[in-house]
Backbone as numpy.savetxt, mean C-alpha at the origin, in Angstrom:
# Nx Ny Nz CAx CAy CAz Cx Cy Cz
12.63 19.53 21.37 12.36 18.61 20.29 10.82 18.02 20.54
10.06 18.01 19.58 8.70 17.40 19.68 8.75 16.22 18.80
7.59 15.56 18.85 7.41 14.27 18.10 7.48 14.56 16.56
7.01 15.73 16.25 7.02 16.07 14.76 8.44 16.28 14.21
9.48 16.30 15.09 10.88 16.42 14.74 11.50 15.06 14.63
10.72 14.01 14.91 11.28 12.64 14.86 11.34 12.22 13.30
12.43 11.68 12.90 12.54 11.50 11.40 11.51 10.54 10.85
11.17 9.50 11.58 10.17 8.63 10.92 8.81 9.25 10.83
8.50 10.18 11.73 7.22 10.90 11.60 7.30 11.92 10.43
8.42 12.53 10.27 8.53 13.43 9.16 8.63 12.75 7.83
9.10 11.47 7.81 9.10 10.73 6.55 7.69 10.23 6.21
6.88 9.91 7.30 5.48 9.54 7.06 4.72 10.68 6.41
4.87 11.85 7.08 4.23 13.13 6.62 4.60 13.44 5.16
5.84 13.27 4.77 6.31 13.61 3.45 5.72 12.60 2.45
5.57 11.33 2.77 5.04 10.36 1.87 3.55 10.65 1.63
2.84 11.05 2.63 1.43 11.43 2.44 1.33 12.60 1.51
2.23 13.64 1.65 2.19 14.79 0.86 2.62 14.45 -0.60
3.57 13.55 -0.70 3.94 13.12 -2.11 2.79 12.51 -2.88
1.95 11.76 -2.16 0.89 11.08 -2.80 -0.24 12.01 -3.13
-0.41 13.07 -2.25 -1.39 14.18 -2.61 -0.88 14.92 -3.77
0.32 15.20 -4.01 0.88 16.02 -5.09 0.76 15.18 -6.39
0.76 13.90 -6.27 0.54 13.03 -7.54 -0.96 12.98 -7.95
-1.87 13.56 -7.11 -3.28 13.44 -7.50 -3.91 12.22 -7.23
-3.42 11.38 -6.20 -3.96 10.06 -5.94 -4.97 10.04 -4.71
-5.10 11.25 -4.12 -5.83 11.26 -2.85 -6.89 12.37 -2.83
-7.82 12.26 -3.72 -8.96 13.24 -3.59 -9.71 13.18 -2.34
-10.17 14.27 -1.84 -10.86 14.33 -0.54 -10.17 13.55 0.56
-10.86 12.50 1.05 -10.30 11.73 2.08 -9.85 10.36 1.60
-9.55 10.21 0.27 -9.21 9.00 -0.34 -7.84 8.48 0.04
-7.70 7.20 0.26 -6.38 6.57 0.43 -5.95 6.57 1.88
-4.89 5.67 2.12 -4.53 5.54 3.59 -3.10 5.05 3.49
-2.41 5.26 4.61 -0.97 4.80 4.74 -0.72 4.41 6.22
-0.06 3.21 6.31 0.41 2.75 7.72 1.82 2.33 7.65
2.42 2.38 8.81 3.84 2.09 8.97 4.06 1.31 10.21
4.68 0.10 10.20 5.01 -0.63 11.42 6.30 -0.18 11.88
6.31 0.43 13.12 7.45 1.13 13.67 8.50 0.13 14.13
9.77 0.60 13.99 10.85 -0.10 14.61 11.00 0.18 16.11
11.55 -0.66 16.89 11.68 -0.55 18.29 12.31 0.79 18.74
13.36 1.08 17.98 14.13 2.45 18.30 13.22 3.61 18.01
12.37 3.49 16.99 11.49 4.59 16.63 10.42 4.75 17.66
9.89 3.64 18.14 8.96 3.67 19.25 9.52 4.33 20.48
10.75 4.00 20.78 11.41 4.57 21.97 11.58 5.98 21.83
11.88 6.54 20.64 12.06 7.98 20.37 10.75 8.75 20.59
9.66 8.08 20.16 8.41 8.73 20.20 7.65 8.56 21.55
8.03 7.57 22.31 7.29 7.25 23.50 7.13 8.39 24.54
8.07 9.27 24.73 7.92 10.33 25.64 6.66 11.26 25.33
6.14 11.11 24.10 5.06 11.90 23.67 3.68 11.17 23.66
3.73 9.82 24.04 2.48 8.96 24.07 1.57 9.48 25.20
0.35 9.29 25.01 -0.75 9.45 25.99 -1.11 8.14 26.56
-1.69 8.23 27.77 -2.08 7.00 28.52 -3.62 6.86 28.32
-3.96 5.87 27.44 -5.45 5.66 27.13 -5.66 4.10 27.04
-6.61 3.63 27.91 -6.83 2.14 27.92 -8.03 1.85 27.13
-8.47 2.70 26.15 -9.60 2.38 25.33 -9.16 1.61 24.13
-9.47 0.33 24.13 -9.12 -0.57 23.06 -10.26 -0.75 22.09
-10.02 -0.85 20.87 -11.01 -0.98 19.80 -10.75 -2.25 19.03
-11.78 -3.16 18.97 -11.58 -4.43 18.32 -11.58 -4.25 16.73
-10.71 -4.99 16.06 -10.61 -4.80 14.63 -11.45 -5.68 13.74
-11.93 -6.73 14.33 -12.64 -7.74 13.62 -11.81 -8.78 12.86
-10.49 -8.59 12.99 -9.47 -9.48 12.46 -8.38 -9.63 13.46
-7.62 -10.68 13.26 -6.47 -10.95 14.18 -5.18 -11.25 13.45
-4.10 -10.73 14.03 -2.81 -11.05 13.51 -1.87 -11.21 14.74
-1.76 -12.40 15.24 -0.98 -12.65 16.42 0.51 -12.32 16.28
0.99 -12.41 14.98 2.44 -12.09 14.85 2.70 -10.59 14.92
1.69 -9.75 15.10 1.88 -8.33 15.20 1.36 -7.81 16.54
1.26 -8.76 17.57 0.88 -8.36 18.92 1.91 -7.45 19.55
1.44 -6.35 20.12 2.36 -5.41 20.80 3.04 -4.44 19.89
2.78 -4.49 18.50 3.45 -3.63 17.67 2.79 -2.21 17.79
3.49 -1.24 17.17 2.97 0.14 17.01 3.00 0.57 15.51
1.91 1.21 15.15 1.83 1.69 13.72 1.52 3.14 13.67
2.21 3.82 12.74 1.81 5.08 12.25 0.75 5.00 11.37
-0.30 5.82 11.42 -1.45 5.54 10.53 -2.14 6.95 10.15
-2.69 6.96 8.95 -3.54 8.12 8.66 -4.89 7.94 9.27
-5.60 9.09 9.43 -6.90 9.00 10.12 -8.06 8.79 9.18
-9.06 8.20 9.80 -10.33 7.98 9.08 -11.04 9.33 8.76
-11.40 9.49 7.44 -12.01 10.72 7.01 -11.13 12.00 6.93
-9.82 11.71 7.12 -8.89 12.74 7.05 -8.38 12.92 5.55
-7.97 14.20 5.19 -7.51 14.51 3.90 -6.00 14.43 3.81
-5.40 13.70 2.85 -3.95 13.73 2.67 -3.37 15.13 2.56
-4.15 16.01 1.89 -3.60 17.33 1.61 -3.44 18.11 2.95
-4.10 17.68 4.00 -3.95 18.37 5.32 -2.92 17.69 6.29
-2.41 16.65 5.91 -1.37 15.92 6.78 -0.20 16.86 7.06
0.25 17.51 6.04 1.41 18.35 6.22 1.06 19.66 7.02
-0.22 19.99 6.89 -0.61 21.29 7.64 -1.10 21.00 9.03
-1.74 19.93 9.25 -2.41 19.60 10.62 -2.01 18.13 10.95
-0.79 17.78 11.18 -0.40 16.37 11.36 -0.98 15.77 12.55
-1.13 16.46 13.72 -1.59 15.93 14.92 -3.09 15.50 14.98
-3.77 16.05 14.00 -5.23 15.71 13.94 -5.42 14.72 12.68
-4.46 14.65 11.82 -4.63 13.94 10.53 -4.08 12.54 10.64
-2.95 12.31 11.48 -2.29 11.01 11.60 -2.15 10.70 13.05
-1.72 9.55 13.33 -1.62 9.11 14.72 -0.69 7.82 14.83
-0.41 7.40 16.08 0.26 6.21 16.37 -0.72 5.36 17.19
-0.88 4.06 16.75 -1.69 3.16 17.52 -0.82 1.98 17.98
-1.24 1.47 19.11 -0.56 0.23 19.61 -1.52 -0.94 19.44
-0.99 -2.09 19.21 -1.80 -3.26 19.02 -1.74 -4.10 20.40
-2.85 -4.73 20.81 -2.87 -5.40 21.99 -2.14 -6.76 21.90
-1.99 -7.47 22.99 -1.21 -8.70 23.09 -1.94 -9.83 22.31
-3.25 -9.80 22.13 -3.98 -10.73 21.31 -3.84 -10.52 19.87
-3.45 -9.33 19.46 -3.30 -8.98 18.03 -4.58 -8.74 17.37
-5.72 -8.27 18.16 -6.96 -8.01 17.51 -7.63 -6.73 17.88
-6.84 -5.83 18.44 -7.47 -4.53 18.90 -6.36 -3.44 18.93
-6.72 -2.17 18.68 -5.75 -1.12 18.83 -6.24 -0.12 19.81
-5.22 0.74 20.24 -5.51 1.98 21.01 -4.71 3.05 20.57
-5.15 4.31 20.54 -4.39 5.44 20.18 -3.39 5.85 21.25
-2.16 6.01 20.89 -1.12 6.48 21.85 -0.63 7.90 21.51
-0.87 8.33 20.30 -0.46 9.74 19.96 -1.32 10.13 18.69
-1.53 11.44 18.62 -2.23 12.07 17.52 -3.73 11.76 17.37
-4.21 11.91 16.16 -5.66 11.70 15.86 -6.46 12.57 16.78
-6.13 13.87 17.06 -6.80 14.63 17.89 -8.18 14.97 17.47
-9.07 15.34 18.40 -10.41 15.75 18.11 -11.40 14.55 17.89
-10.97 13.38 18.51 -11.88 12.23 18.43 -11.56 11.43 17.14
-10.60 11.74 16.39 -10.36 10.99 15.12 -9.95 9.56 15.43
-10.06 8.64 14.44 -9.76 7.27 14.52 -8.80 6.91 13.43
-8.09 5.77 13.55 -7.29 5.28 12.39 -8.09 5.03 11.15
-7.50 5.10 10.03 -8.21 4.85 8.79 -9.21 3.80 8.90
-10.35 3.89 8.19 -11.46 2.86 8.24 -10.96 1.59 7.62
-9.88 1.67 6.78 -9.42 0.38 6.19 -8.19 -0.20 7.01
-8.10 0.23 8.30 -7.05 -0.33 9.10 -7.09 -1.87 9.19
-8.31 -2.44 9.27 -8.25 -3.92 9.22 -7.57 -4.52 7.97
-7.82 -3.91 6.93 -7.22 -4.37 5.65 -5.63 -4.19 5.75
-5.19 -2.99 6.23 -3.84 -2.74 6.30 -3.23 -3.71 7.33
-3.86 -3.90 8.33 -3.35 -4.85 9.47 -3.15 -6.28 9.00
-4.11 -6.67 8.30 -4.00 -8.13 7.85 -2.88 -8.21 6.79
-2.72 -7.17 5.99 -1.74 -7.20 4.94 -0.31 -7.03 5.67
-0.15 -6.28 6.59 1.01 -6.21 7.45 1.35 -7.66 7.96
0.28 -8.36 8.44 0.55 -9.72 9.02 1.10 -10.65 8.00
0.46 -10.71 6.90 0.89 -11.75 5.82 2.22 -11.35 5.20
2.46 -9.93 4.96 3.73 -9.44 4.43 4.82 -9.65 5.38
4.54 -9.55 6.69 5.55 -9.85 7.75 6.09 -11.31 7.59
5.13 -12.18 7.41 5.46 -13.63 7.28 6.24 -13.88 5.94
5.73 -13.22 4.93 6.31 -13.50 3.56 7.73 -12.88 3.38
8.03 -11.89 4.21 9.29 -11.09 4.04 10.20 -11.33 5.26
9.84 -12.16 6.16 10.64 -12.46 7.43 10.78 -11.09 8.23
9.70 -10.38 8.24 9.72 -9.16 8.98 10.15 -7.90 8.31
10.60 -7.96 7.09 11.18 -6.86 6.39 10.12 -5.84 5.96
8.95 -6.23 5.61 7.89 -5.34 5.18 7.34 -4.52 6.35
7.32 -3.21 6.14 6.93 -2.25 7.25 5.78 -1.26 6.70
5.70 -1.16 5.49 4.76 -0.15 4.86 3.68 -0.73 4.11
2.38 -0.26 4.39 1.31 -0.67 3.45 0.66 0.76 3.01
0.50 0.87 1.71 0.06 2.15 1.18 -1.02 1.81 0.22
-2.20 2.54 0.35 -3.38 2.42 -0.51 -3.65 3.72 -1.11
-3.74 3.89 -2.49 -4.09 5.12 -3.11 -5.11 4.88 -4.27
-5.73 5.91 -4.63 -6.69 5.89 -5.73 -5.98 6.28 -7.03
-5.18 5.36 -7.63 -4.47 5.63 -8.82 -5.36 5.57 -10.06
-5.60 6.67 -10.70 -6.76 6.72 -11.75 -6.49 5.90 -12.96
-5.24 5.81 -13.46 -5.00 5.05 -14.61 -5.11 3.50 -14.36
-4.72 3.09 -13.21 -4.89 1.67 -12.88 -6.33 1.42 -12.65
-7.05 2.30 -11.98 -8.52 2.03 -11.80 -9.14 1.89 -13.21
-8.83 2.78 -14.12 -9.38 2.72 -15.48 -9.13 1.37 -16.09
-7.97 0.70 -15.85 -7.65 -0.59 -16.48 -8.64 -1.68 -15.96
-9.10 -1.50 -14.72 -10.00 -2.52 -14.17 -11.40 -2.65 -14.78
-11.68 -1.70 -15.66 -12.94 -1.52 -16.50 -12.79 -2.28 -17.86
-11.60 -2.53 -18.21 -11.34 -2.97 -19.56 -10.50 -4.29 -19.73
-9.72 -4.64 -18.70 -9.06 -5.92 -18.69 -9.76 -7.00 -17.71
-9.57 -8.21 -18.12 -10.13 -9.29 -17.21 -9.50 -9.02 -15.85
-10.26 -9.35 -14.74 -9.73 -9.10 -13.51 -8.96 -10.27 -12.96
-7.78 -10.54 -13.67 -6.96 -11.67 -13.23 -5.52 -11.09 -13.06
-4.74 -11.77 -12.29 -3.34 -11.48 -12.03 -2.60 -11.61 -13.29
-2.85 -12.58 -14.10 -2.22 -12.88 -15.35 -2.36 -11.67 -16.27
-3.70 -11.28 -16.50 -3.76 -10.18 -17.49 -3.16 -8.91 -17.01
-3.39 -8.57 -15.78 -2.84 -7.26 -15.33 -1.26 -7.26 -15.24
-0.69 -8.39 -14.79 0.85 -8.48 -14.69 1.37 -8.31 -16.09
0.87 -9.07 -17.06 1.52 -8.96 -18.40 1.22 -7.62 -19.02
0.12 -7.05 -18.88 -0.12 -5.67 -19.48 0.85 -4.62 -18.85
1.03 -4.73 -17.59 1.94 -3.75 -16.90 3.40 -4.09 -17.22
3.83 -5.30 -17.15 5.17 -5.67 -17.56 5.61 -5.21 -18.89
4.67 -5.29 -19.75 4.86 -4.96 -21.25 4.71 -3.51 -21.52
4.26 -2.73 -20.54 4.01 -1.21 -20.75 5.28 -0.41 -20.49
6.27 -0.90 -19.73 7.48 -0.14 -19.47 8.58 -1.16 -19.07
9.70 -0.90 -19.54 10.86 -1.83 -19.37 11.23 -2.04 -17.89
11.04 -1.02 -17.11 11.46 -1.31 -15.67 10.52 -2.06 -14.91
9.28 -2.26 -15.35 8.24 -2.97 -14.62 8.68 -4.41 -14.12
9.22 -5.18 -15.00 9.57 -6.53 -14.52 10.62 -6.53 -13.46
11.43 -5.47 -13.48 12.58 -5.34 -12.51 12.04 -4.89 -11.19
11.04 -3.99 -11.21 10.45 -3.42 -10.01 9.49 -4.38 -9.25
8.67 -5.10 -10.00 7.80 -6.08 -9.42 7.80 -7.37 -10.21
8.93 -8.13 -10.04 9.11 -9.44 -10.78 8.13 -10.51 -10.46
7.52 -10.35 -9.26 6.52 -11.46 -8.82 5.14 -11.13 -9.51
4.94 -9.91 -10.11 3.70 -9.59 -10.62 2.78 -8.82 -9.72
1.56 -8.73 -10.07 0.57 -7.99 -9.17 -0.64 -8.92 -8.97
-1.31 -8.86 -7.87 -2.47 -9.59 -7.52 -3.70 -8.73 -7.86
-4.86 -9.35 -7.97 -6.06 -8.63 -8.20 -7.23 -9.11 -7.29
-7.89 -8.12 -6.71 -9.09 -8.33 -5.80 -10.26 -7.88 -6.44
-11.38 -8.61 -6.71 -12.54 -8.09 -7.33 -13.18 -7.13 -6.47
-14.12 -6.35 -7.00 -14.69 -5.26 -6.22 -15.38 -5.75 -5.00
-15.13 -5.18 -3.84 -15.75 -5.43 -2.56 -16.04 -4.16 -1.79
-16.97 -4.21 -0.89 -17.14 -3.00 -0.06 -15.96 -2.79 0.77
-15.31 -1.57 0.71 -14.19 -1.35 1.49 -14.36 -1.16 2.99
-13.29 -1.37 3.68 -13.28 -0.96 5.21 -13.68 -2.14 6.11
-14.08 -3.27 5.68 -14.49 -4.34 6.55 -13.53 -5.52 6.60
-13.92 -6.53 7.29 -13.11 -7.70 7.52 -12.98 -8.53 6.19
-14.05 -8.53 5.44 -14.18 -9.38 4.22 -13.03 -8.94 3.21
-12.97 -7.72 2.91 -11.96 -7.29 1.99 -10.59 -7.33 2.49
-10.47 -7.20 3.84 -9.20 -7.36 4.55 -8.63 -8.74 4.31
-9.51 -9.72 4.61 -9.09 -11.16 4.37 -8.78 -11.45 2.95
-9.65 -10.97 1.95 -9.41 -11.20 0.56 -8.14 -10.63 0.06
-7.80 -9.50 0.53 -6.59 -8.75 0.11 -5.36 -9.46 0.66
-5.47 -9.83 1.96 -4.32 -10.55 2.53 -4.03 -11.89 1.89
-5.04 -12.53 1.33 -4.74 -13.76 0.63 -3.97 -13.56 -0.63
-4.31 -12.43 -1.34 -3.54 -12.06 -2.58 -2.13 -11.64 -2.27
-2.01 -10.91 -1.12 -0.67 -10.34 -0.78 0.19 -11.42 -0.12
-0.22 -12.60 0.06 0.73 -13.63 0.49 1.76 -13.95 -0.64
1.33 -13.61 -1.85 2.09 -13.86 -3.01 2.75 -12.58 -3.69
2.02 -11.48 -3.45 2.43 -10.28 -4.20 2.74 -9.08 -3.32
3.62 -8.19 -3.79 3.90 -6.94 -3.12 2.75 -5.88 -3.36
1.97 -6.10 -4.40 1.01 -5.13 -4.83 -0.36 -5.90 -5.19
-1.51 -5.24 -4.74 -2.81 -5.80 -5.01 -3.66 -4.77 -5.65
-4.20 -4.99 -6.83 -5.16 -4.16 -7.48 -6.58 -4.34 -6.82
-7.22 -3.23 -6.49 -8.60 -3.27 -5.95 -9.51 -2.80 -7.17
-10.22 -3.75 -7.68 -11.05 -3.41 -8.88 -11.95 -2.21 -8.59
-11.91 -1.18 -9.56 -12.72 0.06 -9.60 -12.40 0.81 -8.33
-11.25 0.65 -7.66 -11.03 1.40 -6.38 -9.59 1.88 -6.35
-8.60 1.16 -6.49 -7.24 1.61 -6.44 -6.24 0.54 -6.37
-5.22 0.74 -5.59 -4.00 -0.07 -5.49 -3.50 -0.17 -4.10
-3.15 -1.34 -3.66 -2.49 -1.56 -2.40 -1.01 -1.93 -2.77
-0.02 -1.30 -2.09 1.35 -1.68 -2.20 1.95 -1.82 -0.84
3.06 -2.66 -0.76 3.78 -2.96 0.49 5.34 -2.92 0.15
6.06 -2.64 1.24 7.49 -2.61 1.08 8.21 -2.38 2.40
9.54 -2.43 2.28 10.35 -2.24 3.56 10.43 -0.84 4.12
10.26 0.14 3.18 10.35 1.61 3.61 9.47 2.38 2.64
9.39 3.71 2.97 8.53 4.58 2.27 8.98 4.69 0.83
10.26 4.76 0.49 10.77 4.99 -0.85 10.44 3.85 -1.78
10.74 2.67 -1.27 10.40 1.45 -2.07 8.97 1.36 -2.36
8.19 1.55 -1.28 6.64 1.30 -1.49 6.05 2.38 -2.34
6.43 3.68 -2.22 5.96 4.66 -2.95 6.43 4.55 -4.42
7.72 4.07 -4.64 8.20 3.77 -5.88 7.50 2.78 -6.63
7.09 1.65 -5.96 6.25 0.59 -6.53 4.90 1.14 -7.00
4.30 1.96 -6.14 2.99 2.55 -6.47 3.11 3.40 -7.77
4.17 4.19 -7.78 4.50 5.18 -8.85 4.78 4.42 -10.18
5.48 3.37 -10.10 5.84 2.62 -11.29 4.64 1.96 -11.87
3.82 1.32 -11.06 2.63 0.59 -11.59 1.72 1.64 -12.17
1.47 2.79 -11.53 0.49 3.70 -12.01 1.02 4.31 -13.32
2.29 4.59 -13.45 2.87 5.14 -14.71 2.68 4.03 -15.84
2.92 2.84 -15.57 2.76 1.73 -16.57 1.25 1.70 -16.93
0.41 1.81 -16.01 -1.02 1.85 -16.36 -1.46 3.03 -17.30
-0.78 4.19 -16.97 -1.06 5.38 -17.82 -0.56 5.08 -19.19
0.61 4.48 -19.41 1.17 4.12 -20.74 0.24 3.21 -21.46
-0.23 2.21 -20.68 -1.12 1.11 -21.32 -2.34 1.88 -21.76
-2.92 2.72 -21.03 -4.21 3.38 -21.47 -3.96 4.32 -22.62
-2.79 4.98 -22.61 -2.50 5.86 -23.83 -2.31 4.98 -25.06
-1.73 3.88 -24.99 -1.51 2.97 -26.04 -2.78 2.52 -26.64
-3.67 2.02 -25.73 -4.99 1.40 -26.11 -5.89 2.45 -26.81
-5.74 3.73 -26.27 -6.63 4.74 -26.85 -6.10 5.32 -28.18
-4.79 5.51 -28.19 -4.20 6.16 -29.41 -4.08 5.10 -30.55
-4.00 3.87 -30.15 -4.03 2.73 -31.25 -5.35 2.13 -31.50
-6.36 2.66 -30.86 -7.74 2.12 -30.96 -7.82 0.63 -30.66
-7.01 0.25 -29.61 -6.92 -1.13 -29.17 -5.99 -2.10 -29.91
-5.30 -1.54 -30.85 -4.34 -2.36 -31.75 -2.91 -1.90 -31.26
-2.07 -2.98 -30.99 -0.72 -2.86 -30.69 0.15 -3.32 -31.83
0.96 -2.51 -32.39 1.80 -3.05 -33.52 3.12 -3.71 -33.02
3.70 -3.26 -31.97 4.85 -3.90 -31.33 4.85 -3.79 -29.83
5.55 -4.65 -29.21 5.46 -4.63 -27.76 6.77 -5.31 -27.27
6.92 -5.28 -25.88 7.99 -6.05 -25.26 7.52 -7.56 -25.24
8.37 -8.39 -25.85 8.00 -9.81 -25.90 8.41 -10.62 -24.66
7.91 -11.76 -24.55 8.24 -12.62 -23.43 9.79 -12.93 -23.38
10.39 -13.05 -24.57 11.93 -13.21 -24.72 12.56 -11.98 -24.18
12.06 -10.79 -24.52 12.62 -9.52 -24.02 12.49 -9.53 -22.48
11.34 -9.95 -21.88 11.16 -9.93 -20.43 12.20 -10.88 -19.81
12.44 -11.98 -20.34 13.50 -12.89 -19.82 14.84 -12.33 -19.92
15.06 -11.61 -20.99 16.47 -10.93 -21.16 16.53 -9.84 -20.10
15.65 -9.06 -19.81 15.61 -8.05 -18.81 15.89 -8.63 -17.41
15.30 -9.72 -17.09 15.37 -10.39 -15.85 16.83 -10.91 -15.67
17.39 -11.45 -16.81 18.79 -11.95 -16.68 19.77 -10.91 -16.51
19.52 -9.72 -17.20 20.46 -8.62 -17.13 20.45 -8.04 -15.72
19.24 -7.95 -15.05 19.14 -7.24 -13.84 19.11 -8.18 -12.71
19.27 -9.53 -12.89 19.42 -10.44 -11.84 18.19 -10.56 -11.00
16.98 -10.55 -11.67 15.71 -10.82 -10.95 15.09 -12.13 -11.50
14.18 -12.69 -10.77 13.52 -13.87 -11.15 12.08 -13.57 -11.45
11.63 -13.67 -12.63 10.31 -13.41 -12.96 9.37 -14.53 -12.62
8.14 -14.24 -12.22 7.18 -15.22 -11.93 6.68 -15.82 -13.20
7.11 -17.21 -13.35 6.96 -17.88 -14.64 5.43 -18.15 -14.95
4.54 -18.06 -14.06 3.14 -18.27 -14.34 2.61 -17.12 -15.23
3.31 -16.06 -15.35 2.82 -14.90 -16.22 3.63 -14.89 -17.49
4.38 -15.84 -17.76 5.11 -15.85 -19.02 4.63 -16.98 -19.88
4.85 -16.82 -21.25 4.33 -17.87 -22.20 5.61 -18.55 -22.85
């Protein structure tokens, strides 16, 4: 048995391939990270390498000190993860100060974790606090329909949440807290990492203007499902706006949204209701 036979590694690879098949990961676009459970680390540890080369992240998350993360690689293509996993993905360990990583498996050929690892790390940190440790996945993809919406809607959580909630009946059930919005920023650095983490203190998902979507969740199915639901709602919204030339004859009302919440036992974020 090798590390590629470990279930969590297989699940990580499958999620990457699912995103590729959706068309969300052109070239080396997008990234995925997963905070590993203790028993998963134990299962993978026999395959770890001994490397004392630590790389500073420029951000700090003390609540994640000593954690291990599965991560996609910088400059790597999602379409190749299933074909060349040992060079496309890897496992990194976080130091005791919570501000640096080192590679313990994978990312062969001198590869490094995704260039947006600081953003992922800070989002893991805040979602860890917000969910009492339940959140383990951060997923970023270039979802085209949602990106298109960032050119036509005001860049506010209010406008995006209401548009998405009203585009498909399941949306208020899947993300009752709504979605956050981050204005356009240069990706890959500490500034966008901190800005996104502020948004994700309140939301499971954050829209990156003109760039894509960040989603979080306790496992791959929930997180991928959140991404998929938001992107499909965005597609419906764009279809409606284009086919109706910007005019909507009927829609899901706020009363309807409250009825959905009551029926499915979820609590909607009242700041997005009228």
